[in-house]
XYZ file of C-alpha atoms in Angstrom:
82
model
C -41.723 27.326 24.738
C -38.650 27.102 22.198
C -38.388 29.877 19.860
C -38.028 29.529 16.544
C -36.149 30.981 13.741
C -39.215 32.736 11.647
C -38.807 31.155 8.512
C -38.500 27.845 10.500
C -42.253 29.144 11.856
C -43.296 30.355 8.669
C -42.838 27.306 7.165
C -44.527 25.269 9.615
C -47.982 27.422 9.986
C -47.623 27.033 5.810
C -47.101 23.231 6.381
C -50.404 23.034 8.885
C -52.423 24.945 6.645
C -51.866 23.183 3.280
C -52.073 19.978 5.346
C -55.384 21.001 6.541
C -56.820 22.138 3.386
C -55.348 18.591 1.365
C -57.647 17.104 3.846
C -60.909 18.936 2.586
C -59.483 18.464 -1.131
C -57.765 15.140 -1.145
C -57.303 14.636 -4.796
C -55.471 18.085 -5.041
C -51.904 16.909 -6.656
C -50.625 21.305 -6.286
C -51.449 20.589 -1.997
C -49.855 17.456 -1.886
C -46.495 18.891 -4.045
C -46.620 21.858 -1.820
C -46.532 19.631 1.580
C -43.793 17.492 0.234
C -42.059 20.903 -0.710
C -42.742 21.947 2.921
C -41.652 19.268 4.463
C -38.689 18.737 2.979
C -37.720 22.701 3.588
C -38.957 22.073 7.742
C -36.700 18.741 7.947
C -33.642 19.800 6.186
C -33.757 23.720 8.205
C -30.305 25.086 8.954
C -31.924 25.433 12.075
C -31.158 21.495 12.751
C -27.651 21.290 11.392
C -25.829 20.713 14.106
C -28.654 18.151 15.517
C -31.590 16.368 14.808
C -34.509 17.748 16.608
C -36.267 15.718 19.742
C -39.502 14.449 19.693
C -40.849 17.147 21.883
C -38.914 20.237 19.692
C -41.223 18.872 16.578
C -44.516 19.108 18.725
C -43.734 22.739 19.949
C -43.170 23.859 16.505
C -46.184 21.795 15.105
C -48.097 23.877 17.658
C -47.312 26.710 16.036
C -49.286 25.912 13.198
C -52.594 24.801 14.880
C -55.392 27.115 15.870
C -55.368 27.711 19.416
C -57.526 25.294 20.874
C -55.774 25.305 24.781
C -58.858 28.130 25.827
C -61.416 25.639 24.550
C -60.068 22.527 26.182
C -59.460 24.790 29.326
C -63.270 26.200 29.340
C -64.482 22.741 28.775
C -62.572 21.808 32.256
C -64.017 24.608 34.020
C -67.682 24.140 33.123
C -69.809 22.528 36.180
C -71.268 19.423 36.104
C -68.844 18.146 33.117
C-alpha cells in the first residue's frame, strides 16, 4: 500500500466518517457542509500537485477510512461448508 501524507489520511478517515454518519442523519445541512469542506480539502491536496491521482491511488486512500472488514470477509472464506 501507498503511504500517505497524514493530513492527506486525516482528512480522508474525517471524510468516511462524516459520510457515514450523513447517512444515519440525512437531513443534517452541518454533515453535508463538512463533506463538501472535506472533499474539496482531499481533491485539491498538495499531495496531487504535480498529478492527478489514478483510480486505484483514490481506493487505497478511501480504505483508509473504512473499518477493517478484510478479517471478516477472510473468516467468512474459511468457514466449512460456506
Amino acid at each position: 500500500m501507498r503511504s500517505f501524507p497524514d493530513d492527506l489520511a486525516r482528512a480522508q478517515r474525517e471524510w468516511s466518517a462524516t459520510y457515514r454518519r450523513l447517512a444515519e442523519h440525512p437531513h443534517r445541512t452541518e454533515l453535508r457542509r463538512r463533506l463538501h469542506r472535506l472533499s474539496t480539502e482531499l481533491f485539491f491536496h498538495p499531495h496531487w500537485q504535480h498529478r492527478r491521482p489514478r483510480p486505484a491511488e483514490w481506493w487505497e486512500l478511501r480504505t483508509l477510512g473504512r473499518p477493517d472488514r478484510t478479517q471478516d470477509a477472510t473468516d467468512r472464506l474459511d468457514r466449512p461448508g460456506r
